[in-house]
Short mmCIF file of C-alpha atoms in Angstrom, two decimals:
data_model
loop_
_atom_site.label_atom_id
_atom_site.label_comp_id
_atom_site.label_asym_id
_atom_site.label_seq_id
_atom_site.Cartn_x
_atom_site.Cartn_y
_atom_site.Cartn_z
CA UNK A 9 20.15 -8.38 42.97
CA UNK A 10 16.75 -9.66 41.92
CA UNK A 11 15.69 -9.75 38.33
CA UNK A 12 12.61 -7.72 39.12
CA UNK A 13 14.63 -4.59 39.70
CA UNK A 14 15.94 -4.54 36.16
CA UNK A 15 13.01 -3.57 33.97
CA UNK A 16 11.39 -1.15 36.36
CA UNK A 17 14.25 1.27 36.88
CA UNK A 18 15.10 1.65 33.26
CA UNK A 19 15.14 5.30 32.22
CA UNK A 20 12.18 5.91 29.91
CA UNK A 21 12.78 6.34 26.23
CA UNK A 22 16.33 5.10 26.24
CA UNK A 23 15.61 1.69 24.83
CA UNK A 24 12.15 0.39 24.10
CA UNK A 25 12.27 -3.36 24.33
CA UNK A 26 9.98 -5.82 22.65
CA UNK A 27 11.05 -8.69 24.80
CA UNK A 28 12.91 -8.92 28.06
CA UNK A 29 14.33 -12.17 29.43
CA UNK A 30 14.77 -11.86 33.17
CA UNK A 31 17.16 -14.55 34.35
CA UNK A 32 15.02 -16.92 32.33
CA UNK A 33 15.33 -20.70 32.63
CA UNK A 34 13.29 -22.88 30.31
CA UNK A 35 13.26 -26.64 29.97
CA UNK A 36 11.42 -29.89 29.71
CA UNK A 37 10.59 -32.29 32.53
CA UNK A 38 12.58 -30.36 35.11
CA UNK A 39 15.68 -30.41 32.93
CA UNK A 40 16.70 -26.94 31.87
CA UNK A 41 17.42 -26.50 28.16
CA UNK A 42 18.41 -22.89 28.54
CA UNK A 43 19.40 -21.24 31.77
CA UNK A 44 19.61 -17.82 33.36
CA UNK A 45 19.18 -15.92 30.14
CA UNK A 46 19.18 -12.26 30.93
CA UNK A 47 18.97 -9.87 28.03
CA UNK A 48 16.47 -7.93 26.01
CA UNK A 49 15.37 -7.69 22.40
CA UNK A 50 14.92 -4.13 21.22
CA UNK A 51 11.64 -3.21 19.56
CA UNK A 52 11.99 -3.15 15.80
CA UNK A 53 15.22 -5.14 15.82
CA UNK A 54 16.08 -7.90 13.40
CA UNK A 55 17.84 -10.55 15.46
CA UNK A 56 19.31 -13.89 14.49
CA UNK A 57 19.40 -16.55 17.19
CA UNK A 58 22.42 -18.79 16.66
CA UNK A 59 24.11 -21.57 18.56
CA UNK A 60 25.05 -25.23 18.25
CA UNK A 61 22.46 -28.02 18.13
CA UNK A 62 20.80 -28.44 21.49
CA UNK A 63 21.66 -24.91 22.52
CA UNK A 64 18.06 -24.14 23.42
CA UNK A 65 17.18 -21.94 20.44
CA UNK A 66 13.82 -23.52 19.66
CA UNK A 67 13.13 -23.79 23.37
CA UNK A 68 13.59 -20.05 23.68
CA UNK A 69 11.00 -19.36 20.96
CA UNK A 70 8.57 -21.77 22.58
CA UNK A 71 9.02 -19.82 25.77
CA UNK A 72 8.21 -16.58 23.98
CA UNK A 73 4.94 -17.84 22.51
CA UNK A 74 4.05 -19.31 25.87
CA UNK A 75 3.91 -23.06 25.18
CA UNK A 76 6.71 -23.46 27.71
CA UNK A 77 6.34 -21.90 31.12
CA UNK A 78 9.54 -20.52 32.69
CA UNK A 79 11.06 -22.84 35.28
CA UNK A 80 12.76 -19.87 36.79
CA UNK A 81 12.95 -16.17 36.09
CA UNK A 82 10.48 -14.55 33.76
CA UNK A 83 9.86 -13.30 30.29
CA UNK A 84 8.27 -9.94 29.76
CA UNK A 85 6.67 -8.74 26.58
CA UNK A 86 7.40 -5.04 26.34
CA UNK A 87 5.34 -3.06 23.88
CA UNK A 88 3.74 -6.14 22.36
CA UNK A 89 0.69 -8.10 23.39
CA UNK A 90 0.61 -11.87 23.20
CA UNK A 91 -1.92 -11.83 20.35
CA UNK A 92 0.54 -9.83 18.32
CA UNK A 93 3.08 -12.62 17.94
CA UNK A 94 3.34 -14.78 14.85
CA UNK A 95 5.31 -17.98 15.08
CA UNK A 96 6.68 -20.26 12.37
CA UNK A 97 7.75 -23.50 14.04
CA UNK A 98 10.71 -25.52 12.84
CA UNK A 99 8.91 -28.76 12.24
CA UNK A 100 5.49 -27.58 11.57
CA UNK A 101 3.03 -30.35 12.28
CA UNK A 102 1.07 -29.40 9.20
CA UNK A 103 -0.52 -32.48 7.70
CA UNK A 104 0.60 -32.14 4.09
CA UNK A 105 -1.82 -34.84 2.97
CA UNK A 106 -4.80 -32.85 4.22
CA UNK A 107 -6.84 -31.57 1.25
CA UNK A 108 -6.69 -27.85 1.94
CA UNK A 109 -5.92 -25.35 -0.81
CA UNK A 110 -3.16 -22.76 -0.73
CA UNK A 111 -5.62 -19.87 -0.61
CA UNK A 112 -7.60 -21.41 2.27
CA UNK A 113 -4.49 -22.05 4.33
CA UNK A 114 -3.05 -18.58 3.67
CA UNK A 115 -6.39 -16.91 4.47
CA UNK A 116 -6.23 -18.40 7.97
CA UNK A 117 -3.59 -15.74 8.64
CA UNK A 118 -6.59 -13.43 8.98
CA UNK A 119 -7.99 -15.51 11.86
CA UNK A 120 -7.77 -12.55 14.23
CA UNK A 121 -10.13 -10.62 11.95
CA UNK A 122 -12.47 -13.33 10.71
CA UNK A 123 -12.43 -15.79 13.62
CA UNK A 124 -13.99 -19.21 13.32
CA UNK A 125 -17.16 -18.11 11.48
CA UNK A 126 -16.54 -14.83 9.63
CA UNK A 127 -16.60 -14.47 5.86
CA UNK A 128 -13.78 -12.88 3.93
CA UNK A 129 -14.73 -9.42 2.74
CA UNK A 130 -13.73 -8.36 -0.74
CA UNK A 131 -10.94 -6.24 0.72
CA UNK A 132 -9.70 -9.18 2.75
CA UNK A 133 -9.83 -11.42 -0.28
CA UNK A 134 -7.56 -9.05 -2.16
CA UNK A 135 -5.26 -8.96 0.89
CA UNK A 136 -4.96 -12.73 0.69
CA UNK A 137 -4.24 -12.57 -3.03
CA UNK A 138 -1.62 -9.87 -2.44
CA UNK A 139 0.08 -11.98 0.21
CA UNK A 140 0.19 -14.95 -2.15
CA UNK A 141 1.60 -12.74 -4.88
CA UNK A 142 4.19 -11.32 -2.47
CA UNK A 143 5.68 -14.76 -1.90
CA UNK A 144 5.64 -15.48 -5.63
CA UNK A 145 2.89 -18.06 -5.63
CA UNK A 146 0.32 -16.34 -7.86
CA UNK A 147 -1.48 -18.98 -9.87
CA UNK A 148 -1.10 -21.57 -7.11
CA UNK A 149 -4.18 -20.36 -5.19
CA UNK A 150 -6.35 -23.40 -5.75
CA UNK A 151 -3.57 -25.99 -5.55
CA UNK A 152 -3.81 -28.55 -2.76
CA UNK A 153 -0.91 -28.17 -0.30
CA UNK A 154 0.09 -31.80 -0.81
CA UNK A 155 1.13 -30.95 -4.38
CA UNK A 156 3.62 -28.25 -3.31
CA UNK A 157 7.38 -28.62 -2.97
CA UNK A 158 9.10 -27.92 0.33
CA UNK A 159 10.13 -24.45 -0.79
CA UNK A 160 6.65 -23.61 -2.06
CA UNK A 161 5.16 -24.78 1.23
CA UNK A 162 7.50 -22.48 3.12
CA UNK A 163 6.37 -19.63 0.85
CA UNK A 164 2.76 -20.46 1.73
CA UNK A 165 3.59 -20.26 5.43
CA UNK A 166 5.31 -16.92 4.89
CA UNK A 167 2.23 -15.63 3.08
CA UNK A 168 0.16 -16.61 6.09
CA UNK A 169 2.64 -14.84 8.37
CA UNK A 170 2.29 -11.75 6.18
CA UNK A 171 -1.46 -11.72 6.80
CA UNK A 172 -1.04 -12.24 10.53
CA UNK A 173 0.41 -8.76 10.53
CA UNK A 174 2.17 -9.39 13.86
CA UNK A 175 4.46 -6.98 15.68
CA UNK A 176 6.75 -9.78 16.80
CA UNK A 177 7.64 -12.49 14.28
CA UNK A 178 9.38 -15.65 15.48
CA UNK A 179 10.94 -17.89 12.83
CA UNK A 180 12.47 -21.22 13.76
CA UNK A 181 14.97 -22.26 11.07
CA UNK A 182 12.84 -20.86 8.26
CA UNK A 183 15.36 -21.80 5.57
CA UNK A 184 15.86 -25.42 6.46
CA UNK A 185 15.98 -27.54 3.28
CA UNK A 186 15.09 -24.57 1.11
CA UNK A 187 16.89 -23.65 -2.11
CA UNK A 188 18.82 -20.40 -2.50
CA UNK A 189 16.24 -18.72 -4.71
CA UNK A 190 13.41 -19.30 -2.27
CA UNK A 191 15.64 -18.20 0.57
CA UNK A 192 16.50 -14.96 -1.22
CA UNK A 193 12.81 -14.25 -1.81
CA UNK A 194 11.89 -14.98 1.79
CA UNK A 195 14.79 -12.90 3.10
CA UNK A 196 13.36 -9.98 1.13
CA UNK A 197 10.12 -10.39 3.04
CA UNK A 198 11.99 -10.46 6.35
CA UNK A 199 13.84 -7.31 5.37
CA UNK A 200 10.53 -5.72 4.43
CA UNK A 201 9.08 -6.60 7.85
CA UNK A 202 12.14 -5.05 9.45
CA UNK A 203 11.54 -1.89 7.43
CA UNK A 204 7.97 -1.80 8.71
CA UNK A 205 9.27 -1.68 12.26
CA UNK A 206 8.36 -5.21 13.29
CA UNK A 207 10.56 -7.11 15.70
CA UNK A 208 11.94 -10.31 14.22
CA UNK A 209 13.66 -13.18 15.98
CA UNK A 210 14.92 -15.91 13.65
CA UNK A 211 16.76 -19.10 14.54
CA UNK A 212 19.38 -19.63 11.84
CA UNK A 213 22.33 -21.88 11.16
CA UNK A 214 23.96 -20.32 8.14
CA UNK A 215 26.31 -17.65 9.48
CA UNK A 216 26.75 -16.04 6.05
CA UNK A 217 23.03 -15.34 5.91
CA UNK A 218 23.17 -13.95 9.41
CA UNK A 219 26.13 -11.68 8.57
CA UNK A 220 24.53 -10.26 5.44
CA UNK A 221 20.94 -9.84 6.58
CA UNK A 222 20.73 -9.69 10.36
CA UNK A 223 22.06 -6.63 12.19
CA UNK A 224 21.67 -8.20 15.64
CA UNK A 225 22.69 -11.64 16.83
CA UNK A 226 21.88 -13.55 19.98
CA UNK A 227 24.26 -16.46 20.47
CA UNK A 228 23.24 -19.05 23.01
CA UNK A 229 24.59 -22.39 24.15
CA UNK A 230 22.24 -23.42 26.94
CA UNK A 231 22.97 -20.01 28.35
CA UNK A 232 23.87 -16.65 26.93
CA UNK A 233 27.14 -16.54 24.98
CA UNK A 234 26.88 -13.11 23.43
CA UNK A 235 24.24 -10.66 22.27
CA UNK A 236 24.71 -7.53 20.24
CA UNK A 237 25.65 -6.33 16.77
CA UNK A 238 26.28 -9.33 14.53
CA UNK A 239 29.92 -8.58 13.70
CA UNK A 240 30.84 -8.43 17.37
CA UNK A 241 28.95 -11.60 18.26
CA UNK A 242 29.80 -13.92 15.39
CA UNK A 243 33.47 -14.18 16.22
CA UNK A 244 35.52 -17.35 16.07
CA UNK A 245 36.17 -17.05 19.78
CA UNK A 246 32.48 -16.88 20.67
CA UNK A 247 31.67 -19.80 18.40
CA UNK A 248 34.38 -21.90 20.00
CA UNK A 249 33.09 -21.00 23.46
CA UNK A 250 29.53 -21.89 22.44
CA UNK A 251 30.58 -25.28 21.17
CA UNK A 252 32.49 -26.00 24.34
CA UNK A 253 29.62 -24.94 26.56
CA UNK A 254 27.26 -27.23 24.68
CA UNK A 255 29.63 -30.17 24.72
CA UNK A 256 30.11 -29.72 28.43
CA UNK A 257 26.39 -30.04 28.83
CA UNK A 258 25.98 -33.08 26.60
CA UNK A 259 25.76 -36.53 28.08
CA UNK A 260 23.57 -37.62 30.98
CA UNK A 261 21.01 -35.03 32.08
CA UNK A 262 22.20 -32.78 34.82
CA UNK A 263 21.98 -29.19 35.83
CA UNK A 264 24.69 -27.19 34.15
CA UNK A 265 27.47 -25.48 36.05
CA UNK A 266 26.34 -23.56 39.05
CA UNK A 267 23.38 -24.56 41.17
CA UNK A 268 19.99 -23.56 39.86
CA UNK A 269 18.64 -22.64 43.25
CA UNK B 24 -38.83 -56.50 -12.95
CA UNK B 25 -37.09 -53.35 -11.82
CA UNK B 26 -40.22 -52.37 -9.96
CA UNK B 27 -40.34 -55.73 -8.21
CA UNK B 28 -36.69 -55.70 -7.24
CA UNK B 29 -36.18 -52.11 -6.19
CA UNK B 30 -39.43 -50.33 -5.48
CA UNK B 31 -41.91 -53.00 -4.47
CA UNK B 32 -40.28 -53.87 -1.09
CA UNK B 33 -40.46 -50.25 -0.04
CA UNK B 34 -43.94 -49.67 -1.48
CA UNK B 35 -45.35 -52.72 0.20
CA UNK B 36 -43.64 -52.86 3.57
CA UNK B 37 -43.59 -50.06 6.12
CA UNK B 38 -40.61 -51.57 7.95
CA UNK B 39 -38.53 -51.28 4.77
CA UNK B 40 -39.40 -47.60 4.40
CA UNK B 41 -38.49 -47.04 8.05
CA UNK B 42 -35.25 -48.94 7.61
CA UNK B 43 -34.37 -46.83 4.59
CA UNK B 44 -35.13 -43.58 6.41
CA UNK B 45 -33.04 -44.71 9.36
CA UNK B 46 -30.14 -45.60 7.10
CA UNK B 47 -30.36 -42.29 5.25
CA UNK B 48 -30.30 -40.45 8.59
CA UNK B 49 -27.19 -42.36 9.65
CA UNK B 50 -25.56 -41.80 6.26
CA UNK B 51 -26.13 -38.04 6.41
CA UNK B 52 -25.00 -37.72 10.02
CA UNK B 53 -22.19 -40.20 10.47
CA UNK B 54 -20.41 -40.07 7.12
CA UNK B 55 -19.20 -36.43 7.28
CA UNK B 56 -17.85 -37.16 10.76
CA UNK B 57 -16.17 -40.25 9.33
CA UNK B 58 -14.62 -38.17 6.56
CA UNK B 59 -12.91 -35.99 9.15
CA UNK B 60 -11.87 -39.05 11.15
CA UNK B 61 -10.22 -40.43 8.03
CA UNK B 62 -8.52 -37.14 7.17
CA UNK B 63 -7.20 -36.88 10.72
CA UNK B 64 -5.81 -40.39 10.43
CA UNK B 65 -8.19 -41.40 13.18
CA UNK B 66 -10.10 -44.03 11.21
CA UNK B 67 -9.35 -46.62 13.86
CA UNK B 68 -10.51 -44.24 16.57
CA UNK B 69 -14.04 -44.78 15.30
CA UNK B 70 -13.60 -48.48 15.83
CA UNK B 71 -12.19 -47.96 19.30
CA UNK B 72 -15.08 -45.70 20.27
CA UNK B 73 -17.60 -48.25 18.95
CA UNK B 74 -16.13 -50.81 21.33
CA UNK B 75 -16.03 -48.28 24.13
CA UNK B 76 -19.77 -47.72 23.84
CA UNK B 77 -20.57 -51.40 24.39
CA UNK B 78 -20.51 -51.60 28.23
CA UNK B 79 -22.73 -48.53 28.57
CA UNK B 80 -25.27 -49.88 26.16
CA UNK B 81 -25.06 -53.30 27.79
CA UNK B 82 -25.66 -51.89 31.27
CA UNK B 83 -28.63 -49.91 29.97
CA UNK B 84 -29.98 -53.02 28.31
CA UNK B 85 -29.51 -55.35 31.26
CA UNK B 86 -31.06 -52.97 33.77
CA UNK B 87 -33.93 -51.62 31.70
CA UNK B 88 -34.30 -54.15 28.91
CA UNK B 89 -34.40 -53.32 25.23
CA UNK B 90 -35.35 -49.74 25.83
CA UNK B 91 -34.21 -46.81 23.74
CA UNK B 92 -33.43 -44.14 26.31
CA UNK B 93 -31.36 -46.12 28.87
CA UNK B 94 -29.30 -47.76 26.15
CA UNK B 95 -28.67 -44.44 24.44
CA UNK B 96 -27.69 -42.73 27.68
CA UNK B 97 -25.57 -45.69 28.72
CA UNK B 98 -23.75 -45.79 25.40
CA UNK B 99 -23.22 -42.03 25.37
CA UNK B 100 -21.88 -42.03 28.91
CA UNK B 101 -19.44 -44.86 28.29
CA UNK B 102 -18.27 -43.35 24.98
CA UNK B 103 -17.81 -39.85 26.35
CA UNK B 104 -16.09 -41.14 29.47
CA UNK B 105 -13.55 -43.00 27.38
CA UNK B 106 -13.08 -39.99 25.07
CA UNK B 107 -12.60 -37.58 27.98
CA UNK B 108 -10.34 -39.83 30.01
CA UNK B 109 -8.11 -40.65 27.06
CA UNK B 110 -8.08 -37.00 25.97
CA UNK B 111 -7.11 -36.00 29.51
CA UNK B 112 -4.27 -38.51 29.65
CA UNK B 113 -3.05 -37.44 26.19
CA UNK B 114 -2.96 -33.77 27.06
CA UNK B 115 -1.55 -34.19 30.55
CA UNK B 116 0.96 -37.01 30.20
CA UNK B 117 3.60 -38.32 27.86
CA UNK B 118 1.25 -40.88 26.26
CA UNK B 119 0.13 -40.29 22.66
CA UNK B 120 -3.53 -40.22 21.74
CA UNK B 121 -3.66 -43.64 20.06
CA UNK B 122 -2.07 -45.35 23.05
CA UNK B 123 -4.25 -43.74 25.70
CA UNK B 124 -7.39 -44.34 23.65
CA UNK B 125 -6.43 -47.98 23.13
CA UNK B 126 -5.90 -48.41 26.87
CA UNK B 127 -9.28 -46.98 27.82
CA UNK B 128 -11.34 -48.65 25.13
CA UNK B 129 -9.84 -52.04 25.95
CA UNK B 130 -10.75 -51.56 29.61
CA UNK B 131 -14.20 -50.47 28.56
CA UNK B 132 -14.61 -53.45 26.24
CA UNK B 133 -13.50 -55.86 28.97
CA UNK B 134 -16.10 -54.39 31.34
CA UNK B 135 -18.70 -54.73 28.60
CA UNK B 136 -17.92 -58.38 27.95
CA UNK B 137 -17.86 -59.05 31.70
CA UNK B 138 -21.31 -57.52 32.19
CA UNK B 139 -22.74 -59.37 29.21
CA UNK B 140 -21.38 -62.75 30.29
CA UNK B 141 -22.29 -62.51 33.98
CA UNK B 142 -25.86 -61.62 33.22
CA UNK B 143 -26.44 -64.65 31.04
CA UNK B 144 -27.10 -64.97 27.37
CA UNK B 145 -30.10 -63.15 26.11
CA UNK B 146 -31.09 -63.34 22.49
CA UNK B 147 -32.17 -59.69 22.63
CA UNK B 148 -28.60 -58.77 23.32
CA UNK B 149 -27.94 -59.63 19.70
CA UNK B 150 -29.87 -56.48 18.97
CA UNK B 151 -27.23 -54.44 20.73
CA UNK B 152 -24.45 -56.07 18.80
CA UNK B 153 -26.08 -56.32 15.40
CA UNK B 154 -28.87 -53.77 15.41
CA UNK B 155 -32.51 -53.91 14.44
CA UNK B 156 -32.72 -51.89 11.27
CA UNK B 157 -35.76 -53.80 10.07
CA UNK B 158 -37.63 -53.03 13.28
CA UNK B 159 -37.08 -49.32 13.87
CA UNK B 160 -39.88 -47.73 15.88
CA UNK B 161 -40.92 -44.09 15.82
CA UNK B 162 -38.84 -43.12 18.83
CA UNK B 163 -35.68 -44.63 17.34
CA UNK B 164 -36.29 -42.94 14.00
CA UNK B 165 -36.76 -39.58 15.72
CA UNK B 166 -33.55 -40.17 17.68
CA UNK B 167 -31.62 -41.07 14.53
CA UNK B 168 -32.88 -38.01 12.64
CA UNK B 169 -32.20 -35.71 15.61
CA UNK B 170 -28.67 -37.00 15.98
CA UNK B 171 -27.88 -36.54 12.30
CA UNK B 172 -29.40 -33.02 12.26
CA UNK B 173 -27.47 -32.05 15.37
CA UNK B 174 -24.34 -33.57 13.92
CA UNK B 175 -24.69 -31.65 10.64
CA UNK B 176 -25.37 -28.29 12.32
CA UNK B 177 -22.49 -28.72 14.77
CA UNK B 178 -20.11 -29.82 12.05
CA UNK B 179 -20.93 -26.79 9.91
CA UNK B 180 -20.41 -24.45 12.87
CA UNK B 181 -17.17 -26.19 13.72
CA UNK B 182 -15.97 -26.52 10.15
CA UNK B 183 -13.18 -23.94 10.06
CA UNK B 184 -11.60 -24.73 13.44
CA UNK B 185 -11.91 -28.43 12.68
CA UNK B 186 -10.18 -28.11 9.31
CA UNK B 187 -7.37 -26.17 10.98
CA UNK B 188 -7.22 -28.61 13.89
CA UNK B 189 -6.67 -31.35 11.31
CA UNK B 190 -4.35 -29.51 8.93
CA UNK B 191 -2.28 -27.35 11.27
CA UNK B 192 -3.14 -27.82 14.96
CA UNK B 193 -0.11 -25.84 16.13
CA UNK B 194 -1.32 -22.79 14.23
CA UNK B 195 -4.87 -23.11 15.60
CA UNK B 196 -3.45 -23.23 19.11
CA UNK B 197 -1.37 -20.14 18.43
CA UNK B 198 -4.29 -18.03 17.17
CA UNK B 199 -7.20 -19.23 19.23
CA UNK B 200 -8.20 -21.20 22.29
CA UNK B 201 -10.66 -23.31 20.34
CA UNK B 202 -8.35 -26.28 19.85
CA UNK B 203 -9.44 -28.34 22.85
CA UNK B 204 -13.11 -27.42 22.44
CA UNK B 205 -12.99 -28.40 18.78
CA UNK B 206 -11.35 -31.69 19.55
CA UNK B 207 -13.79 -32.72 22.25
CA UNK B 208 -16.87 -31.54 20.37
CA UNK B 209 -15.70 -33.59 17.44
CA UNK B 210 -15.29 -36.66 19.65
CA UNK B 211 -18.78 -35.99 21.01
CA UNK B 212 -20.10 -36.13 17.44
CA UNK B 213 -18.28 -39.41 16.86
CA UNK B 214 -19.83 -40.95 19.97
CA UNK B 215 -23.31 -39.53 19.22
CA UNK B 216 -23.33 -40.92 15.71
CA UNK B 217 -22.08 -44.30 16.83
CA UNK B 218 -24.76 -44.46 19.52
CA UNK B 219 -27.36 -43.54 16.90
CA UNK B 220 -25.90 -46.08 14.53
CA UNK B 221 -25.93 -48.98 16.95
CA UNK B 222 -29.71 -48.86 17.27
CA UNK B 223 -29.96 -49.51 13.56
CA UNK B 224 -27.03 -51.67 12.60
CA UNK B 225 -25.36 -52.55 15.89
CA UNK B 226 -22.38 -51.24 17.83
CA UNK B 227 -19.75 -53.02 15.82
CA UNK B 228 -21.26 -52.32 12.40
CA UNK B 229 -22.07 -48.64 13.07
CA UNK B 230 -18.48 -47.63 12.58
CA UNK B 231 -18.59 -49.18 9.11
CA UNK B 232 -21.11 -46.63 7.85
CA UNK B 233 -18.92 -43.93 9.32
CA UNK B 234 -15.56 -44.95 7.88
CA UNK B 235 -16.03 -47.06 4.74
CA UNK B 236 -17.83 -44.47 2.57
CA UNK B 237 -15.27 -41.86 3.60
CA UNK B 238 -12.32 -44.04 2.64
CA UNK B 239 -14.00 -44.80 -0.69
CA UNK B 240 -14.73 -41.11 -1.32
CA UNK B 241 -11.05 -40.26 -0.87
CA UNK B 242 -10.49 -41.83 -4.30
CA UNK B 243 -13.12 -39.71 -6.05
CA UNK B 244 -12.82 -36.16 -4.72
CA UNK B 245 -10.00 -33.73 -3.97
CA UNK B 246 -11.68 -31.15 -1.74
CA UNK B 247 -13.16 -31.79 1.69
CA UNK B 248 -16.62 -30.75 0.54
CA UNK B 249 -16.42 -33.04 -2.45
CA UNK B 250 -15.31 -35.91 -0.27
CA UNK B 251 -18.14 -35.42 2.19
CA UNK B 252 -20.74 -35.21 -0.60
CA UNK B 253 -19.36 -38.31 -2.31
CA UNK B 254 -19.18 -40.20 0.97
CA UNK B 255 -22.80 -39.37 1.86
CA UNK B 256 -23.94 -40.44 -1.61
CA UNK B 257 -22.00 -43.71 -1.38
CA UNK B 258 -23.42 -44.41 2.08
CA UNK B 259 -27.01 -43.78 0.93
CA UNK B 260 -26.78 -45.91 -2.21
CA UNK B 261 -25.03 -48.70 -0.30
CA UNK B 262 -27.76 -48.60 2.35
CA UNK B 263 -30.42 -48.94 -0.33
CA UNK B 264 -28.68 -51.83 -2.05
CA UNK B 265 -27.81 -53.48 1.25
CA UNK B 266 -31.41 -53.33 2.46
CA UNK B 267 -32.67 -54.80 -0.82
CA UNK B 268 -30.14 -57.63 -0.67
CA UNK B 269 -31.15 -58.31 2.90
CA UNK B 270 -34.82 -58.34 1.86
CA UNK B 271 -34.51 -60.56 -1.21
CA UNK B 272 -31.97 -63.03 0.12
CA UNK B 273 -32.89 -62.94 3.84
CA UNK B 274 -29.46 -61.72 4.89
CA UNK B 275 -28.83 -59.87 8.16
CA UNK B 276 -29.26 -56.23 7.16
CA UNK B 277 -26.41 -54.58 9.10
CA UNK B 278 -23.59 -56.67 7.63
CA UNK B 279 -25.26 -56.54 4.20
CA UNK B 280 -25.18 -52.72 4.21
CA UNK B 281 -21.58 -52.63 5.40
CA UNK B 282 -20.51 -55.21 2.83
CA UNK B 283 -22.02 -53.19 -0.02
CA UNK B 284 -20.05 -50.21 1.31
CA UNK B 285 -17.04 -52.47 1.34
CA UNK B 286 -17.58 -53.44 -2.29
CA UNK B 287 -17.81 -49.76 -3.26
CA UNK B 288 -14.58 -49.20 -1.35
CA UNK B 289 -12.92 -52.08 -3.19
CA UNK B 290 -14.00 -50.71 -6.55
CA UNK B 291 -12.78 -47.25 -5.59
CA UNK B 292 -9.36 -48.59 -4.69
CA UNK B 293 -9.06 -49.93 -8.23
CA UNK B 294 -10.95 -47.39 -10.30
CA UNK B 295 -10.78 -44.16 -8.28
CA UNK B 296 -9.33 -41.30 -10.34
CA UNK B 297 -7.55 -39.76 -7.33
CA UNK B 298 -4.66 -42.06 -6.55
CA UNK B 299 -6.49 -45.29 -7.32
CA UNK B 300 -4.52 -48.34 -8.49
CA UNK B 301 -5.57 -48.01 -12.12
CA UNK B 302 -4.74 -44.30 -12.40
CA UNK B 303 -1.40 -44.78 -10.73
CA UNK B 304 -0.50 -47.64 -13.03
CA UNK B 305 -1.46 -45.58 -16.08
CA UNK B 306 0.59 -42.61 -14.85
CA UNK B 307 3.59 -44.85 -14.30
CA UNK B 308 3.21 -46.32 -17.79
CA UNK B 309 3.12 -42.84 -19.27
CA UNK B 310 6.23 -41.87 -17.36
CA UNK B 311 8.08 -44.88 -18.75
CA UNK B 312 7.26 -43.85 -22.33
#
């Protein structure tokens, strides 16, 4: 059965998906990092992507924003257009020594509206200020980003995400090296997005956070392990299986398991 | 006394006024570009591009003699070719930007030296290497002023994408397709300003006016605008002092101007309020107490 038959024959209105992975294989230099992923992310869902190191979690997000082209299979955006995706990379290549102020960096979240030349209207200026206030950084507007702590920087990036007003939000390990208080604040924002009906896909490592805040979980280990409600996915058995699958794939590069062709 | 030292050379000699105008044009055009080069950690790229321009200018010179247009076109072609080829290799292959640029500018430099040496030694060729700021003709002045005007207008149009391309390139790529255009237009500005600069102070010195004032300004201003303004001011004052030194003590003008810039840089390293040696020492002392 071909992957192309899946999306088309779906009864209408049963499940609106935001994203559909059709037997998707993604990788670098002809080496697959994640293979034959076949599942879909429901519109408006709040999904945690979990799995061991090297499981292909970041790769998957890169595939969604389109920096990686599928080696096999395809990836379909359901109700969402490509411009409507906001992405927070894991290791952002932001140059922290660059002399840009918090307010200037956050305001770039309005790029879709203002473009390369537009001025900020008064309404947009207050939007920017609101976003900065929402992440708890009021008073930091004219600080240079180099003077911020890691947690404050992550708050700045969340403020920019707020302004991007995207329907699909992709977060790659957003709480890496972040203290609990900042994490709690940022989780509130994620929950708020969820309440607004946005689709969120977040790569996370802390299973407690996933259990308490993320209704859906997608567990991968170079291929799909399990996908569904968090309590049914985050089981000891699945985690053991994921680790084994990843270990089996470690070592010299090769194509996992069955033939890719 | 002050009149004799500072104003009289310019009042009396037309070539000094022309030299000053040329230097001001270069300061206004090249220094903002240099500020961005520094902020993008591409300070050495300026140097590489200055070397890359050499064979083009040399070919223009050897075929057409010391003539403005062929040397400008030659220099531009060589510079842009190196920028495009290295950009292409960077974006298409595994090689990082610094490595691919180094490869192409070294090839370019070797070709330049080869051309220069096979076609014999000509004293005029010193003009290419060290400039002729005390003998700028009308056409060269117009070229210098046009380049700096074009550079300023383009930089102001490009300002927002360029700032983002420097600060957060990944984000720029995710929201707009301007990343590659911004990058190459910026490199075009680098090459243009270097080509303009080499007519006045030579290929190898031109990059000095671009980079030194910017590195000095880093110690005096926090914002990008402040840095650019400071850098332009430093470049202009250094040009003035450098020209006067060259006039009174018969020094070669290009190196004199660059050295004055260098002295300003040295003072900034020590005295600059933003992360200069003195401020950092004082802050550390205060922390100890």
